[in-house]
Each structure stands twice: as structure tokens, then as C-alpha cells.
Tab-separated table of C-alpha atoms in Angstrom:
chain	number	residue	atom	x	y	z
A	1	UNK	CA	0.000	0.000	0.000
A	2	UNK	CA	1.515	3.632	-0.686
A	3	UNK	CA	-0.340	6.876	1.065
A	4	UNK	CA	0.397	10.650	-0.577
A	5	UNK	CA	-1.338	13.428	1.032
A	6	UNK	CA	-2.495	16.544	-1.226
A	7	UNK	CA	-3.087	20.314	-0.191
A	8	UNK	CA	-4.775	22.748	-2.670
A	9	UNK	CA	-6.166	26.193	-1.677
A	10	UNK	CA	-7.757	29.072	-3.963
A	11	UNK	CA	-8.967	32.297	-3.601
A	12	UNK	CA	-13.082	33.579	-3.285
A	13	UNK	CA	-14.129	35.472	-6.057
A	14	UNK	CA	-17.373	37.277	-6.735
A	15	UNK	CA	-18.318	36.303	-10.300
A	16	UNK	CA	-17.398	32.800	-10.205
A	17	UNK	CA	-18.913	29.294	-9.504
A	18	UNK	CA	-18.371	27.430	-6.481
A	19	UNK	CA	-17.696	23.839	-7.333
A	20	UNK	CA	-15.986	21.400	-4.664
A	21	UNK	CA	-15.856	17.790	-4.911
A	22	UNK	CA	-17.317	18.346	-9.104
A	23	UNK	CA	-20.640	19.812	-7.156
A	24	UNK	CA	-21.586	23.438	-7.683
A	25	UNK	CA	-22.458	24.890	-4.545
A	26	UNK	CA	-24.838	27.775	-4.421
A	27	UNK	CA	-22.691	30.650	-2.837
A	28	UNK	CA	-21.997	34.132	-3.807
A	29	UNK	CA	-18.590	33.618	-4.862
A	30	UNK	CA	-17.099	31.045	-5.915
A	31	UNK	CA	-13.100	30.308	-6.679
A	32	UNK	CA	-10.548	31.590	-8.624
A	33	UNK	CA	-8.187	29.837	-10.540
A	34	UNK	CA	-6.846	29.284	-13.885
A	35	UNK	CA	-9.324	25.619	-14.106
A	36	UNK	CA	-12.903	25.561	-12.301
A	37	UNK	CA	-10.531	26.020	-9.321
A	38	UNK	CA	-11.934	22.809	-7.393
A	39	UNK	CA	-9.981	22.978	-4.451
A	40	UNK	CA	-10.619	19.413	-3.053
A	41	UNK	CA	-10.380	17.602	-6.876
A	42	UNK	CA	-7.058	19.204	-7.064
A	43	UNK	CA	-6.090	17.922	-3.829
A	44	UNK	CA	-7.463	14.535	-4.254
A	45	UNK	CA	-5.323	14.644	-7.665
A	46	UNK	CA	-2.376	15.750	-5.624
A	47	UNK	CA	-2.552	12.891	-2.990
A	48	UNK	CA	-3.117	10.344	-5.787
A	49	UNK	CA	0.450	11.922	-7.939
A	50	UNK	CA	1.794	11.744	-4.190
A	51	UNK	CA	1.065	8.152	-3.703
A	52	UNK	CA	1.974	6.655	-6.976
A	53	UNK	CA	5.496	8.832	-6.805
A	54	UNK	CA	4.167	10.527	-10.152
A	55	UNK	CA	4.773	14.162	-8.869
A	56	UNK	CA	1.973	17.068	-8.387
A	57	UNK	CA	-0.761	18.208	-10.527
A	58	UNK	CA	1.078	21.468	-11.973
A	59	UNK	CA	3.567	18.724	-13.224
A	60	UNK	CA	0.777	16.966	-15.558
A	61	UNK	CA	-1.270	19.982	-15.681
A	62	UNK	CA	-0.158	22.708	-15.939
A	63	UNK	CA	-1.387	26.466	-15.303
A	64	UNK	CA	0.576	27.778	-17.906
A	65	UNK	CA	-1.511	25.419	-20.922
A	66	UNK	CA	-4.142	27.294	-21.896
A	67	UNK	CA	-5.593	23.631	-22.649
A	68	UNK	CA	-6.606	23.576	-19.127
A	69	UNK	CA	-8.262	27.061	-19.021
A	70	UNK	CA	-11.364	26.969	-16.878
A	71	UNK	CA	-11.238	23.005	-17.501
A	72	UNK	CA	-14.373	20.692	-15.316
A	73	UNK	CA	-11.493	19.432	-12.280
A	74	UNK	CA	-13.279	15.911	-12.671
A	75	UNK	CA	-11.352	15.560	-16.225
A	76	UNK	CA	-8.344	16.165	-14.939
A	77	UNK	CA	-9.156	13.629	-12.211
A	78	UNK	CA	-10.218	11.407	-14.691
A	79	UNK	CA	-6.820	11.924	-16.877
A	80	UNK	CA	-4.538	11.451	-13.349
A	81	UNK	CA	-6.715	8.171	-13.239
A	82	UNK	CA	-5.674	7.092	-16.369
A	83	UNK	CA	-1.943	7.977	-14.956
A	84	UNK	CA	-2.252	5.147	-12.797
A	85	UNK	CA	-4.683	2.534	-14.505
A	86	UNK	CA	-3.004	-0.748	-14.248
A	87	UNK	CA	-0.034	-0.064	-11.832
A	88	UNK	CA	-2.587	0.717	-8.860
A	89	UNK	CA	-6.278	1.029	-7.253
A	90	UNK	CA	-7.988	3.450	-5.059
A	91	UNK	CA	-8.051	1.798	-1.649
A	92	UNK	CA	-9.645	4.812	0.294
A	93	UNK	CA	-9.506	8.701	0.423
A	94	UNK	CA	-10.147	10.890	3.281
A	95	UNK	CA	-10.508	14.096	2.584
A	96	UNK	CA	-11.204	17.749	4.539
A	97	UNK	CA	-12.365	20.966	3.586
A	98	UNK	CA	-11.635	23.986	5.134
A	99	UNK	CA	-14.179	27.346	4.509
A	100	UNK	CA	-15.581	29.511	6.989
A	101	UNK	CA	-18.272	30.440	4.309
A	102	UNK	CA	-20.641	28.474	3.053
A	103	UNK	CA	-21.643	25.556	5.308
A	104	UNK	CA	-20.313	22.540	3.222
A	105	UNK	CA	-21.560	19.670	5.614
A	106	UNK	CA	-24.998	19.885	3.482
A	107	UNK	CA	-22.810	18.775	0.294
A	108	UNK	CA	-20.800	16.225	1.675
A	109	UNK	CA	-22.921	12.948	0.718
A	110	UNK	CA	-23.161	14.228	-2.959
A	111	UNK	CA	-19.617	15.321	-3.125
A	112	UNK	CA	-18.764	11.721	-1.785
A	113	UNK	CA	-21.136	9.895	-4.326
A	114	UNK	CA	-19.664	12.450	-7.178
A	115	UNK	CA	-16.252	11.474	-6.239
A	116	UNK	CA	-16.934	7.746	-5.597
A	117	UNK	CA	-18.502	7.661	-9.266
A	118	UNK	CA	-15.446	9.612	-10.857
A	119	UNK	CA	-12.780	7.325	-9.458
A	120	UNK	CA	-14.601	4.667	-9.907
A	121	UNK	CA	-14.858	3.161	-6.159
A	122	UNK	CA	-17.147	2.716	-3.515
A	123	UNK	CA	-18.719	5.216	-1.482
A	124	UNK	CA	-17.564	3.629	1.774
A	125	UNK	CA	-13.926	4.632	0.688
A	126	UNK	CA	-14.752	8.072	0.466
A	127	UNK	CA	-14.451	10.183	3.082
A	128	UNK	CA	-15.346	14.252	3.425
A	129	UNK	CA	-14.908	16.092	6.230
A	130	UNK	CA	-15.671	19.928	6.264
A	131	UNK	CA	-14.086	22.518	8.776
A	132	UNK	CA	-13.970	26.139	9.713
A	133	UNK	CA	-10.724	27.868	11.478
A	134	UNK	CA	-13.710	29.770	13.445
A	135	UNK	CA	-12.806	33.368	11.927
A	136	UNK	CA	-8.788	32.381	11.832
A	137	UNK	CA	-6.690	32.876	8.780
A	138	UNK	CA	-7.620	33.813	5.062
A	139	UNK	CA	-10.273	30.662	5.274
A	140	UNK	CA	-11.445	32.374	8.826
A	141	UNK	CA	-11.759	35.836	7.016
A	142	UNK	CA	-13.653	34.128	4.107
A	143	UNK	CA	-11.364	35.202	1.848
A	144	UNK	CA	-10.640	31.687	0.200
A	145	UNK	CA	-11.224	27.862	0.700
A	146	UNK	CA	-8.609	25.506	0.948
A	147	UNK	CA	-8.870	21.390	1.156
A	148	UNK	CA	-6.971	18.411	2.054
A	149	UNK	CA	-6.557	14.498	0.848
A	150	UNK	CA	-4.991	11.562	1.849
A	151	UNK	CA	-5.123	8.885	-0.437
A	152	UNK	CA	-4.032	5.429	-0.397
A	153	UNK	CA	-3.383	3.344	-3.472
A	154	UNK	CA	-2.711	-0.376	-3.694
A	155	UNK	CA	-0.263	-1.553	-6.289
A	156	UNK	CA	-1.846	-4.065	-8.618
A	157	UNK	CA	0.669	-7.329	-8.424
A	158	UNK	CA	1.855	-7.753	-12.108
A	159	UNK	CA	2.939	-11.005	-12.709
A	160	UNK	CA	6.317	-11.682	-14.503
């Protein structure tokens, strides 16, 4: 089994969707970033890179392609799945948000099923967790979001 751990954080906006986990969330700003800006795809993408020793996502995708301008985060996750296909499985994820503003607990189930569906796994190995830094920090001042994965992968045996 190999574990990688991701981090992603983005800015609020006015002007722009709020999508986390590939689900729009109805808010009044949303994130900014050079793709949809889905902080917790991006760090699920991270931790599975991290796991499978493949690097980070600005490696394999990166801000600078205009390819990936305001790309859906899920293809990306789809493509980073594709990175791995063969070589290794999804064993579990376990994942936290972190936004003062707006109340994600509502959203976890269908970010969980949207995520369990992408990657192709069950729903009891997805895990979402959502947290405030009660009025701490840029997430505290709502001025962005920020997210967190660990992921753990299990290396298909390939026989010689």
C-alpha cells in the first residue's frame, strides 16, 4: 500500500462558480483559478500523484496550458486516473475541507457519491470532512477555501 497526502487552496471570487468535490455549490462567490478552481479535486489529484510517486498536478497539468483554461477538475481527475490505470487502485480517500463560508456539511454525501462515481470506487472509501478555522486565517476571514486528501493506493501485483 503507498499513502500521498495533497493540499490545494484558492482564492473567493465574486463572479465565479463554487464547485468542490465536481458539485456546484450555491454561494456568492465562488473560486478563482486558472481551471474551475476545485480545491478538493485538485487535492485529491495531488494525494493520488503523491502516492503513486508521479509528482503534483502542476507537473501533468499545468497552469501555464491554456488547454486547461477553466477546464471541469473531474477531467483532470479522470486523466490522473488514467496515470495510474493498471499499476494501482484506489483503496480509500479521506478528505477535509476547510471554509468559513458556506456551510459545506450539506454537500458532503453528494460530493462523496460524485467522487466515488469519478474514481470509480465505492462510497464507503470516500471520506469528506468539512471545517472552519472559526474566523482564523484567510479561510477564517472568508477570503478563500482551501482542502486536504490523503489517499491510499494499492499496487496491482503484475505477474512476470
Amino acid at each position: 500500500m503507498r499513502v500521498g497526502i495533497g493540499y490545494d487552496v484558492h482564492k473567493l471570487e465574486a463572479g465565479r462558480k463554487l464547485i468542490l468535490g465536481g458539485v456546484q455549490i450555491p454561494y456568492v462567490k465562488g473560486l478563482l483559478g486558472h481551471s474551475d478552481a476545485d480545491v478538493l479535486i485538485h487535492a485529491v489529484i495531488d494525494g493520488i500523484l503523491g502516492a503513486a510517486g508521479l509528482g503534483d498536478i502542476g507537473t501533468h497539468f499545468p497552469d501555464s496550458e491554456w488547454i486547461y483554461k477553466d477546464i471541469d477538475s473531474t477531467v483532470l481527475l479522470k486523466k490522473t486516473m488514467d496515470l495510474i490505470k493498471g499499476k494501482f487502485s484506489i483503496n480509500n480517500i479521506d478528505c477535509i475541507v476547510v471554509a468559513q463560508e458556506p456551510k459545506i456539511s450539506p454537500y458532503k454525501d453528494a460530493i462523496a457519491r460524485n467522487l466515488s462515481k469519478v474514481l470509480n470506487i465505492g462510497i464507503d472509501r470516500v471520506n469528506i470532512k468539512a471545517k472552519t478555522e472559526e474566523g482564523l486565517g484567510f479561510t477564517g476571514r472568508k477570503e478563500g477555501i482551501s482542502a486536504y486528501a490523503i489517499v491510499s493506493l494499492i499496487e496491482k501485483c503484475i505477474d512476470s
